[in-house]
Coordinates of C-alpha atoms in Angstrom, one line a residue:
K897 CA 11.4 88.0 110.4
V898 CA 14.4 89.5 112.0
H899 CA 17.9 88.5 111.0
E900 CA 20.2 90.1 113.5
G901 CA 23.5 89.3 111.9
K902 CA 26.9 89.7 113.5
Q903 CA 27.6 92.4 116.2
Y904 CA 30.6 94.5 115.3
F905 CA 33.1 96.3 117.6
L906 CA 35.6 99.1 117.2
R907 CA 39.2 98.2 116.8
N908 CA 41.3 101.1 115.6
I909 CA 40.3 104.8 115.4
T910 CA 42.7 107.1 113.6
W911 CA 42.4 110.8 112.8
V912 CA 43.7 112.3 109.5
G913 CA 44.0 116.0 108.6
N914 CA 43.8 117.4 112.1
T915 CA 46.4 120.1 112.8
V916 CA 44.6 122.4 115.3
Y917 CA 43.7 119.7 117.9
T918 CA 45.7 116.7 118.8
T919 CA 44.5 113.1 118.2
D920 CA 44.4 112.5 122.0
H921 CA 42.2 115.6 122.5
L922 CA 39.8 114.5 119.7
N923 CA 39.6 110.9 121.1
A924 CA 38.8 112.3 124.5
I925 CA 35.9 114.3 123.1
L926 CA 34.7 111.3 121.0
G927 CA 34.5 109.2 124.1
M928 CA 34.7 105.9 122.1
K929 CA 37.5 103.4 122.4
R930 CA 38.8 100.1 121.2
G931 CA 36.4 97.2 122.1
D932 CA 33.3 99.4 122.2
V933 CA 30.2 98.3 120.2
Y934 CA 30.2 100.0 116.8
N935 CA 27.4 102.4 117.4
M936 CA 27.0 104.7 114.4
K937 CA 24.2 106.8 116.1
L938 CA 26.4 107.5 119.1
M939 CA 29.4 108.2 116.9
N940 CA 27.4 110.8 115.0
K941 CA 26.2 112.5 118.2
R942 CA 29.8 112.7 119.5
L943 CA 31.1 114.0 116.2
V944 CA 28.3 116.5 115.2
T945 CA 25.1 116.7 117.2
D946 CA 26.1 117.2 120.9
D947 CA 26.9 120.6 122.2
D948 CA 30.4 119.4 123.1
A949 CA 30.8 117.4 119.9
A950 CA 34.1 117.3 118.0
A951 CA 32.7 119.3 115.1
N952 CA 31.5 122.0 117.5
L953 CA 35.0 122.3 118.9
Y954 CA 36.1 123.5 115.5
Y955 CA 32.8 125.5 115.0
N956 CA 33.3 127.4 118.3
N957 CA 36.7 128.6 117.1
G958 CA 35.8 129.9 113.7
Y959 CA 36.2 126.8 111.6
V960 CA 32.8 127.1 110.0
F961 CA 33.8 125.2 106.9
S962 CA 35.3 122.3 108.7
R963 CA 34.1 118.7 108.2
I964 CA 34.7 115.4 110.0
E965 CA 33.8 112.3 107.9
P966 CA 34.1 108.8 109.6
V967 CA 35.2 106.2 107.0
E968 CA 35.3 102.4 107.6
V969 CA 38.7 101.5 106.2
N970 CA 38.9 97.9 107.3
I971 CA 36.6 95.1 108.5
D972 CA 38.3 92.1 110.0
G973 CA 35.8 89.5 111.4
D974 CA 33.7 91.4 113.9
S975 CA 36.2 94.3 114.2
I976 CA 36.1 97.6 112.3
D977 CA 38.8 100.2 111.8
V978 CA 37.5 103.7 111.4
E979 CA 39.4 106.7 109.9
M980 CA 38.2 110.2 110.9
R981 CA 39.0 112.4 107.9
V982 CA 39.1 116.0 109.1
T983 CA 38.9 118.9 106.7
E984 CA 39.7 122.0 108.8
G985 CA 39.5 124.8 106.3
P986 CA 40.2 128.4 107.2
Q987 CA 38.9 130.2 110.3
A988 CA 35.9 132.4 109.4
Y989 CA 35.3 135.9 110.7
L990 CA 32.0 137.8 111.0
S991 CA 31.4 140.1 108.1
H992 CA 27.9 141.6 108.6
V993 CA 25.7 141.4 111.7
R994 CA 22.2 142.7 111.1
I995 CA 19.4 143.4 113.5
N996 CA 15.9 143.1 112.0
G997 CA 12.5 143.7 113.6
N998 CA 13.5 146.3 116.1
D999 CA 11.9 149.8 116.0
R1000 CA 11.4 150.4 119.8
L1001 CA 15.0 150.6 121.0
Y1002 CA 17.9 152.6 119.7
E1003 CA 20.2 150.5 117.5
N1004 CA 23.1 150.9 119.9
V1005 CA 21.0 149.7 122.9
V1006 CA 20.6 146.3 121.1
R1007 CA 24.1 146.1 119.7
R1008 CA 25.8 146.6 123.0
E1009 CA 24.3 143.3 124.2
L1010 CA 25.8 141.4 121.2
H1011 CA 28.6 139.0 121.6
T1012 CA 28.7 138.7 117.8
K1013 CA 30.3 141.8 116.2
P1014 CA 31.8 142.3 112.7
G1015 CA 35.4 141.3 112.7
D1016 CA 35.1 138.8 115.5
L1017 CA 36.1 135.2 115.1
F1018 CA 33.0 133.1 114.5
S1019 CA 31.9 131.2 117.6
R1020 CA 28.8 129.1 118.2
E1021 CA 29.1 129.8 121.9
A1022 CA 29.0 133.5 121.2
L1023 CA 25.8 133.0 119.2
M1024 CA 24.1 131.2 122.0
R1025 CA 25.3 133.8 124.5
T1026 CA 23.9 136.6 122.4
A1027 CA 20.6 134.8 122.0
R1028 CA 20.4 134.6 125.8
E1029 CA 21.2 138.3 126.3
L1030 CA 18.7 139.5 123.7
G1031 CA 16.0 137.2 125.2
S1032 CA 16.6 138.4 128.8
M1033 CA 16.3 142.1 127.8
G1034 CA 12.6 141.7 128.0
H1035 CA 11.9 143.8 124.8
F1036 CA 11.8 140.8 122.4
D1037 CA 10.0 137.4 122.5
A1038 CA 12.7 135.1 123.9
E1039 CA 11.1 132.1 122.2
H1040 CA 11.9 133.5 118.8
V1041 CA 15.4 134.8 119.3
A1042 CA 17.6 132.6 117.1
P1043 CA 20.6 133.5 114.8
D1044 CA 20.3 133.2 111.1
V1045 CA 23.8 132.2 110.1
K1046 CA 24.8 132.8 106.4
P1047 CA 28.3 131.4 105.6
N1048 CA 30.1 132.9 102.6
P1049 CA 32.4 130.2 101.1
E1050 CA 33.7 132.7 98.5
D1051 CA 35.5 134.9 100.9
G1052 CA 35.5 132.7 104.0
T1053 CA 33.3 135.0 106.1
V1054 CA 30.0 134.6 107.9
D1055 CA 27.0 136.9 108.1
V1056 CA 24.6 136.7 111.1
N1057 CA 21.1 138.0 111.0
W1058 CA 19.1 138.5 114.2
N1059 CA 15.4 138.5 113.2
L1060 CA 13.7 139.7 116.4
V1061 CA 10.0 139.7 117.4
Q1062 CA 9.2 142.8 119.5
K1063 CA 6.9 142.6 122.5
S1064 CA 5.5 145.3 124.7
N1065 CA 6.9 145.1 128.2
D1066 CA 5.6 148.4 129.7
Q1067 CA 3.1 147.9 132.5
I1068 CA 0.2 150.0 133.6
E1069 CA -1.7 148.9 136.7
F1070 CA -5.1 149.9 138.0
S1071 CA -6.1 147.3 140.6
L1072 CA -8.2 146.7 143.7
G1073 CA -7.2 144.0 146.2
W1074 CA -8.4 142.7 149.4
G1075 CA -6.0 143.0 152.4
Q1076 CA -6.1 142.9 156.1
T1077 CA -7.7 146.4 156.2
G1078 CA -10.3 145.7 153.4
V1079 CA -10.1 147.0 149.9
I1080 CA -6.7 148.4 148.8
G1081 CA -6.3 150.4 145.6
R1082 CA -3.2 150.6 143.5
V1083 CA -2.2 152.7 140.5
G1084 CA 1.2 152.0 138.9
L1085 CA 3.2 152.8 135.8
K1086 CA 6.4 150.9 134.8
L1087 CA 8.3 152.0 131.7
N1088 CA 10.9 149.4 130.8
N1089 CA 12.1 151.3 127.7
F1090 CA 12.5 154.8 129.3
S1091 CA 15.1 157.3 128.1
M1092 CA 16.3 159.9 130.6
R1093 CA 18.1 161.9 128.0
N1094 CA 15.0 162.1 125.8
L1095 CA 13.1 163.6 128.8
F1096 CA 14.9 166.8 128.2
R1097 CA 14.7 166.8 124.4
K1098 CA 12.1 168.4 122.2
N1099 CA 9.1 166.3 121.1
S1100 CA 10.4 166.3 117.5
E1101 CA 13.6 164.6 118.7
R1102 CA 11.9 161.8 120.6
R1103 CA 10.7 158.4 119.5
G1104 CA 7.0 159.3 120.0
V1105 CA 5.3 161.1 122.8
L1106 CA 7.0 159.4 125.7
P1107 CA 10.8 159.6 126.3
V1108 CA 11.7 156.1 125.3
G1109 CA 14.4 154.2 123.4
D1110 CA 17.3 153.6 125.8
G1111 CA 15.9 150.5 127.7
E1112 CA 16.0 152.2 131.1
V1113 CA 13.4 151.6 133.8
L1114 CA 11.2 154.2 135.4
S1115 CA 8.6 153.0 138.0
L1116 CA 5.9 155.1 139.7
G1117 CA 3.3 153.7 142.1
V1118 CA 0.6 154.7 144.6
Q1119 CA -1.2 152.3 146.9
A1120 CA -3.8 153.4 149.5
N1121 CA -6.9 152.8 151.5
T1122 CA -8.5 154.3 154.6
Y1123 CA -5.7 153.1 156.9
Y1124 CA -2.7 153.1 154.6
Q1125 CA -1.0 155.1 151.9
S1126 CA 2.3 154.6 150.0
Y1127 CA 4.1 156.4 147.2
N1128 CA 7.2 155.3 145.4
V1129 CA 9.4 156.2 142.5
S1130 CA 12.5 154.6 141.1
Y1131 CA 14.9 154.8 138.1
S1132 CA 17.5 152.3 137.0
T1133 CA 19.8 151.6 134.0
N1134 CA 22.2 148.8 133.2
W1135 CA 24.4 151.0 131.0
F1136 CA 25.1 154.2 133.0
G1137 CA 26.7 156.6 130.5
G1138 CA 25.8 154.3 127.6
K1139 CA 29.3 152.9 127.0
R1140 CA 30.0 150.4 129.8
P1141 CA 27.8 147.8 131.5
V1142 CA 27.6 149.8 134.7
Q1143 CA 24.3 149.7 136.7
F1144 CA 22.9 152.7 138.4
S1145 CA 19.7 153.1 140.3
V1146 CA 18.0 155.7 142.5
G1147 CA 14.7 155.4 144.4
A1148 CA 12.5 157.0 147.0
Y1149 CA 9.3 156.1 148.8
W1150 CA 7.1 157.4 151.6
S1151 CA 4.4 155.5 153.5
K1152 CA 2.0 156.1 156.4
Y1153 CA 0.4 153.3 158.3
S1154 CA -2.5 154.1 160.7
D1155 CA -3.6 151.7 163.4
V1156 CA -6.8 149.8 162.8
S1157 CA -8.4 147.6 165.4
S1158 CA -10.5 144.8 164.2
N1159 CA -9.0 143.9 160.8
Y1160 CA -5.4 144.6 162.0
Y1161 CA -5.6 142.3 165.0
N1162 CA -7.1 139.5 162.9
T1163 CA -3.7 138.3 161.7
A1164 CA -1.8 135.1 162.4
L1165 CA 0.5 136.9 164.8
M1166 CA -2.1 138.8 166.8
R1167 CA -4.4 135.8 167.0
R1168 CA -1.6 133.8 168.6
Y1169 CA -1.2 136.7 171.1
Y1170 CA -4.9 136.7 172.1
D1171 CA -5.1 132.9 172.1
Y1172 CA -2.2 132.8 174.5
T1173 CA -3.7 135.6 176.7
Y1174 CA -7.4 134.6 176.7
G1175 CA -7.2 130.9 175.7
Y1176 CA -7.2 129.0 172.4
G1177 CA -10.3 129.6 170.3
S1178 CA -11.0 133.0 171.9
N1179 CA -12.9 135.5 169.8
Y1180 CA -11.7 138.4 171.9
Y1181 CA -9.9 140.0 169.1
N1182 CA -13.0 140.0 166.9
N1183 CA -14.9 142.3 169.3
Y1184 CA -13.1 145.4 168.2
E1185 CA -14.6 147.9 165.8
S1186 CA -12.6 149.1 162.8
Y1187 CA -11.5 152.7 163.1
V1188 CA -8.5 154.9 162.3
D1189 CA -6.8 156.1 165.5
P1190 CA -5.0 159.4 164.8
D1191 CA -2.9 158.8 167.9
K1192 CA -1.4 155.5 166.6
Y1193 CA 0.6 155.6 163.4
M1194 CA 3.9 155.0 161.7
K1195 CA 5.5 157.0 158.9
L1196 CA 8.4 155.7 156.8
L1197 CA 10.6 157.6 154.5
G1198 CA 13.2 155.8 152.3
L1199 CA 16.0 156.8 149.9
S1200 CA 18.4 154.6 148.0
L1201 CA 21.3 155.0 145.6
G1202 CA 22.8 151.9 143.8
W1203 CA 25.8 151.1 141.6
G1204 CA 26.8 147.9 140.0
K1205 CA 29.4 146.5 137.6
R1206 CA 29.5 143.4 135.4
L1207 CA 32.6 141.3 136.2
R1208 CA 34.8 139.4 133.9
W1209 CA 36.0 136.9 136.5
P1210 CA 35.1 134.1 137.3
D1211 CA 33.0 134.8 134.2
D1212 CA 30.9 137.7 132.8
Y1213 CA 27.6 136.4 134.2
F1214 CA 28.7 137.9 137.6
T1215 CA 27.7 141.3 138.8
L1216 CA 29.0 143.2 141.9
S1217 CA 26.8 145.9 143.3
L1218 CA 26.7 148.4 146.1
Q1219 CA 23.6 150.2 147.5
L1220 CA 23.6 153.0 150.0
A1221 CA 20.2 153.4 151.7
Y1222 CA 18.5 155.5 154.3
Q1223 CA 15.2 154.9 156.1
R1224 CA 13.6 157.1 158.8
Y1225 CA 10.8 155.6 161.0
T1226 CA 8.5 158.0 162.9
M1227 CA 6.1 156.2 165.3
K1228 CA 3.5 157.2 167.8
N1229 CA 2.0 154.6 170.1
W1230 CA 2.9 151.9 167.6
G1231 CA 3.0 148.8 169.8
Y1232 CA 4.1 146.2 167.3
F1233 CA 7.9 146.4 167.4
L1234 CA 10.6 146.7 170.0
M1235 CA 10.1 150.4 169.6
S1236 CA 6.7 152.2 169.7
N1237 CA 7.4 156.0 170.0
G1238 CA 9.8 158.4 168.5
S1239 CA 12.0 158.3 165.4
A1240 CA 14.6 155.8 164.3
N1241 CA 17.2 156.2 161.5
N1242 CA 18.6 153.4 159.5
L1243 CA 21.7 154.1 157.4
N1244 CA 23.1 151.0 155.7
L1245 CA 25.3 149.8 152.9
T1246 CA 24.6 146.6 151.0
L1247 CA 27.3 144.6 149.1
S1248 CA 25.9 142.0 146.7
L1249 CA 27.4 139.4 144.4
N1250 CA 25.0 138.1 141.8
R1251 CA 25.2 135.6 138.9
T1252 CA 22.4 135.0 136.4
S1253 CA 22.7 132.7 133.4
T1254 CA 19.1 131.7 132.7
D1255 CA 18.0 131.4 129.1
N1256 CA 14.6 133.1 129.4
P1257 CA 13.3 135.6 132.0
L1258 CA 9.7 134.3 132.0
F1259 CA 10.1 130.5 131.7
P1260 CA 13.8 129.5 132.2
R1261 CA 14.7 126.0 131.1
R1262 CA 18.4 126.1 131.8
G1263 CA 20.9 128.1 133.8
S1264 CA 20.8 129.5 137.4
E1265 CA 20.3 132.5 139.5
F1266 CA 22.6 133.2 142.5
S1267 CA 22.8 136.0 145.0
A1268 CA 24.9 136.5 148.1
S1269 CA 24.7 139.8 150.0
V1270 CA 25.6 141.5 153.3
T1271 CA 24.0 144.6 154.6
V1272 CA 25.8 146.5 157.4
T1273 CA 25.1 149.7 159.4
P1274 CA 27.8 151.6 161.3
P1275 CA 28.3 150.0 164.8
W1276 CA 26.9 153.1 166.6
S1277 CA 27.0 151.4 170.0
S1278 CA 30.8 150.9 169.8
W1279 CA 31.6 154.6 170.2
D1280 CA 28.5 156.3 171.7
K1281 CA 29.3 154.9 175.2
K1282 CA 25.7 154.3 176.2
D1283 CA 24.6 151.7 178.7
Y1284 CA 22.2 149.8 176.5
A1285 CA 21.9 147.0 179.0
N1286 CA 19.8 149.3 181.3
L1287 CA 18.2 151.5 178.7
A1288 CA 14.4 151.1 177.8
N1289 CA 13.9 147.9 179.7
N1290 CA 11.0 148.9 181.9
Q1291 CA 8.0 149.8 179.8
Y1292 CA 6.2 151.2 182.9
S1293 CA 8.9 153.8 183.6
P1294 CA 7.9 157.4 183.0
T1295 CA 11.1 157.8 181.0
Y1296 CA 10.5 154.7 178.9
N1297 CA 9.6 156.6 175.7
A1298 CA 12.5 158.9 175.9
E1299 CA 14.8 155.9 176.6
Q1300 CA 13.4 154.2 173.5
Q1301 CA 14.1 157.2 171.4
E1302 CA 17.7 157.3 172.7
K1303 CA 18.2 153.6 172.2
Y1304 CA 17.0 153.3 168.6
R1305 CA 17.9 156.8 167.4
W1306 CA 20.3 155.0 165.0
V1307 CA 19.5 151.4 164.2
E1308 CA 22.4 149.0 163.9
Y1309 CA 22.7 145.4 162.6
H1310 CA 24.4 143.2 160.0
K1311 CA 22.3 141.1 157.7
W1312 CA 23.5 138.1 155.6
K1313 CA 21.5 136.5 152.8
F1314 CA 22.0 133.8 150.3
K1315 CA 19.6 132.8 147.5
S1316 CA 20.0 130.5 144.6
K1317 CA 17.8 128.9 141.9
T1318 CA 18.7 126.3 139.3
Y1319 CA 16.7 125.3 136.2
T1320 CA 17.1 121.9 134.5
A1321 CA 15.2 120.9 131.3
L1322 CA 14.2 117.2 131.6
S1323 CA 13.7 116.8 127.9
G1324 CA 14.5 118.6 124.6
G1325 CA 12.3 121.1 122.8
S1326 CA 10.7 124.4 123.9
K1327 CA 7.8 122.7 125.7
C1328 CA 9.3 120.5 128.2
F1329 CA 9.2 119.7 131.9
V1330 CA 11.6 121.9 133.9
L1331 CA 12.9 121.2 137.4
M1332 CA 13.5 124.3 139.5
T1333 CA 15.4 124.1 142.8
R1334 CA 15.6 126.9 145.4
V1335 CA 17.7 127.4 148.5
E1336 CA 17.5 130.5 150.7
L1337 CA 19.2 131.4 154.0
G1338 CA 19.0 134.6 156.0
L1339 CA 20.5 135.9 159.3
L1340 CA 20.1 139.2 161.1
G1341 CA 22.8 139.8 163.7
S1342 CA 23.6 142.6 166.1
Y1343 CA 26.9 144.2 167.3
N1344 CA 25.4 144.7 170.8
K1345 CA 23.0 142.1 172.2
Y1346 CA 21.2 144.8 174.1
K1347 CA 20.6 146.8 170.9
K1348 CA 19.0 144.4 168.5
S1349 CA 17.4 146.0 165.5
P1350 CA 13.6 146.3 165.7
F1351 CA 13.4 146.4 161.9
E1352 CA 14.8 144.4 158.9
T1353 CA 13.6 141.1 160.5
F1354 CA 12.0 138.3 158.5
Y1355 CA 8.3 137.9 158.3
M1356 CA 7.7 134.3 157.0
G1357 CA 4.8 132.3 155.8
G1358 CA 2.1 132.5 153.1
D1359 CA 2.3 134.0 149.6
G1360 CA 5.4 136.1 150.3
M1361 CA 3.7 139.3 149.1
S1362 CA 4.4 142.5 151.0
G1363 CA 1.6 145.1 151.5
Y1364 CA -0.3 146.6 154.4
S1365 CA 0.5 144.5 157.4
S1366 CA 2.4 145.1 160.7
N1367 CA 5.5 143.9 158.9
Y1368 CA 6.2 146.7 156.3
A1369 CA 9.6 147.3 158.1
T1370 CA 10.6 143.7 157.7
E1371 CA 11.5 141.4 154.8
T1372 CA 8.6 139.2 153.6
I1373 CA 9.5 135.5 152.9
G1374 CA 6.9 133.2 151.5
L1375 CA 6.2 129.6 152.6
R1376 CA 3.2 128.2 150.9
G1377 CA 0.8 126.0 152.9
Y1378 CA 0.8 128.3 155.9
E1379 CA -0.9 131.7 156.7
N1380 CA 0.9 134.9 156.0
G1381 CA 3.4 135.4 158.8
A1382 CA 2.4 132.2 160.5
L1383 CA 6.0 131.1 161.0
T1384 CA 7.2 134.4 162.4
P1385 CA 8.2 133.8 166.1
S1386 CA 6.1 136.6 167.7
A1387 CA 4.5 139.9 167.1
S1388 CA 7.0 142.0 168.9
S1389 CA 10.2 140.0 168.4
Q1390 CA 10.2 138.7 164.9
G1391 CA 12.4 136.4 162.8
Y1392 CA 16.1 137.0 163.0
A1393 CA 17.0 133.9 161.0
Y1394 CA 15.2 131.8 158.3
D1395 CA 15.7 129.2 155.7
R1396 CA 13.6 128.0 152.8
F1397 CA 14.0 125.1 150.3
S1398 CA 11.8 124.5 147.3
L1399 CA 11.5 121.9 144.5
E1400 CA 9.2 122.8 141.6
L1401 CA 8.3 120.8 138.5
R1402 CA 7.0 123.2 135.8
Y1403 CA 5.4 122.7 132.4
P1404 CA 4.5 125.4 129.9
F1405 CA 1.0 125.6 128.3
L1406 CA 1.6 128.7 126.3
L1407 CA 4.9 130.5 125.5
G1408 CA 5.4 133.9 123.9
N1409 CA 4.1 137.4 124.7
T1410 CA 1.6 135.7 126.9
T1411 CA 3.2 132.9 129.0
I1412 CA 1.2 130.3 131.0
Y1413 CA 2.7 127.4 132.9
G1414 CA 1.7 125.0 135.6
L1415 CA 3.7 123.8 138.5
G1416 CA 3.8 121.3 141.3
F1417 CA 6.0 121.9 144.3
L1418 CA 7.5 120.6 147.6
E1419 CA 8.6 123.3 150.0
A1420 CA 10.1 123.5 153.5
G1421 CA 11.4 126.2 155.8
N1422 CA 11.3 128.0 159.1
A1423 CA 12.1 131.2 161.0
W1424 CA 13.8 131.7 164.4
Q1425 CA 13.6 134.5 167.0
E1426 CA 17.3 134.2 167.7
A1427 CA 20.1 133.7 165.1
S1428 CA 21.8 131.5 167.5
K1429 CA 18.9 129.1 167.4
F1430 CA 19.1 128.6 163.6
N1431 CA 18.6 125.0 162.8
P1432 CA 18.4 124.2 159.0
F1433 CA 16.9 120.7 159.8
D1434 CA 13.9 122.1 161.8
M1435 CA 11.6 122.8 159.0
K1436 CA 7.9 123.1 158.3
R1437 CA 6.8 121.2 155.2
S1438 CA 4.2 121.7 152.5
A1439 CA 3.3 120.6 149.0
G1440 CA 0.9 121.8 146.3
L1441 CA 0.0 122.9 142.8
G1442 CA -0.2 126.2 141.0
V1443 CA -0.4 128.1 137.8
R1444 CA 1.4 131.3 136.5
I1445 CA 0.2 133.7 133.8
F1446 CA 2.2 136.5 132.4
L1447 CA 0.4 139.3 130.6
P1448 CA 2.5 142.0 128.9
M1449 CA 0.6 145.0 130.4
V1450 CA 0.0 143.5 133.8
G1451 CA 3.0 141.3 134.6
L1452 CA 3.1 137.9 136.3
M1453 CA 0.1 136.6 138.2
G1454 CA -0.6 133.3 139.8
I1455 CA -2.5 131.1 142.2
D1456 CA -1.2 128.3 144.3
W1457 CA -3.0 125.7 146.4
A1458 CA -0.8 124.2 149.1
Y1459 CA -1.1 121.9 152.1
G1460 CA 1.0 122.5 155.2
F1461 CA 1.8 119.2 157.0
D1462 CA 3.2 120.5 160.2
K1463 CA 1.9 122.4 163.3
V1464 CA 3.2 126.0 163.9
F1465 CA 2.6 127.3 167.4
G1466 CA -0.1 124.6 167.9
T1467 CA -1.9 125.2 164.6
K1468 CA -1.5 123.0 161.6
G1469 CA -0.9 124.7 158.2
G1470 CA -3.6 122.7 156.4
S1471 CA -5.1 123.7 153.1
Q1472 CA -4.2 127.2 151.9
F1473 CA -4.8 129.2 148.7
H1474 CA -2.2 131.9 147.8
F1475 CA -2.4 134.6 145.2
I1476 CA 0.8 135.8 143.6
L1477 CA 1.6 139.1 141.9
G1478 CA 5.0 139.8 140.5
Q1479 CA 8.1 137.5 140.2
E1480 CA 10.2 137.0 143.2
F1481 CA 13.9 136.0 143.1

């Protein structure tokens, strides 16, 4: 038997004892006014529980010992007068900040990421920011990073203990994969806790056999098979010099790609070429034997030097970075680009503005990732006074190769990219559904319409993984539900503009050192041969399901099944499986 009784309403809300914040300000945060239903649960949320509650307003500004007590001072009929009695107390400062559970990194490497330091005014916002920074370092289990706050009423201070759970994040890779040229072997080593200064110290002064402890990244990799070999090395640090959050990176790579007949031509791009030439359904391209042709190859040498700085405005989640890079392409009878013989040089500068505010690097629930960049080369054609309109246009001319060499001796272009991701938790708790949204746009322009860049184009479709293909000199963009490269306009003149939009619903099955989560997604995008033809509403659509697994020594792996709904160059995407290695932006 339920006796509902009378429904009561708020009449007057008064605040007593508040000196730091005005009554109007506190009423605005409370969000309850005269005539509202007297909802004690909602009142408690707005006073204490919510992130922007009135109590947290005090808590975020050092008033750890403050209290707000709602008292019913008068009941008249169905109306209630409530008095908010505020005890502000003194502002508390941090006394001791202890770090427990860390024996892999040097103490200063962890402390420089803290926003809670002895002598600072206590702030809940600073605690949450520190938890995010420690979790995103990759050296500790982000699911167990939480502050242990110890108020000291005797002296009005607060101690904070960070009890961390270490995890191994170095990666060693010995793998075999199947690519367009058969089996591909890869050996890789990635040290995420490298120390360059320890490299030159005696063994007795190091933390173990390897030079580790400073949280720097050293990566070495070799990938090869009969037709392809690639070597790369890179080094980066987020605290160059150890005293300021200044990023520094340096890298180098060398690759050689040999022409291979049967397997190479059996790609989405070349199948379209032979279908167009010999009729749809033709097996002409399957009649070739696989062999390495020593007279057809491409070599690629690359060097890069990067610098970045954490900004304070608009907020300190932003990073501004510069990268100076150089690539040299050496080709012989390589007929898959606008250029097929000779050498081309690419000297470029990239300016990037990035913002990352996610709460977990492996399974983000909140926050966002944002990147806007522009890459430019010098406008060589503006001052070399060459007639590019009549240079290397006739491939049957006896001087064609020499004209190609002259035309592309120095590549020129300007490249604009925008990428963003947002993460929204749809419920509370660590295990919850998370909605991820993604938007990407890219344009590759030219200073001279007769000197378009043969490189740096967009190769779109499939899993988005780069490897041995005709498109090593391009940027690989995934679009699940379609074959690799299926949306690229043509084999010789590739994508000069693209867009991609994604909507993913994720759910974690296991969180920690080993992370496993499932996902369902909707995706759409396209690529265009001319930047002027860019149309963000002309998209190829797909949907599917997938799973991701993160293993500490291996990294992120996954598999997706997707169905492409639209036709691309006469062929429907249909059912596709995609294997994922590594985490893309």
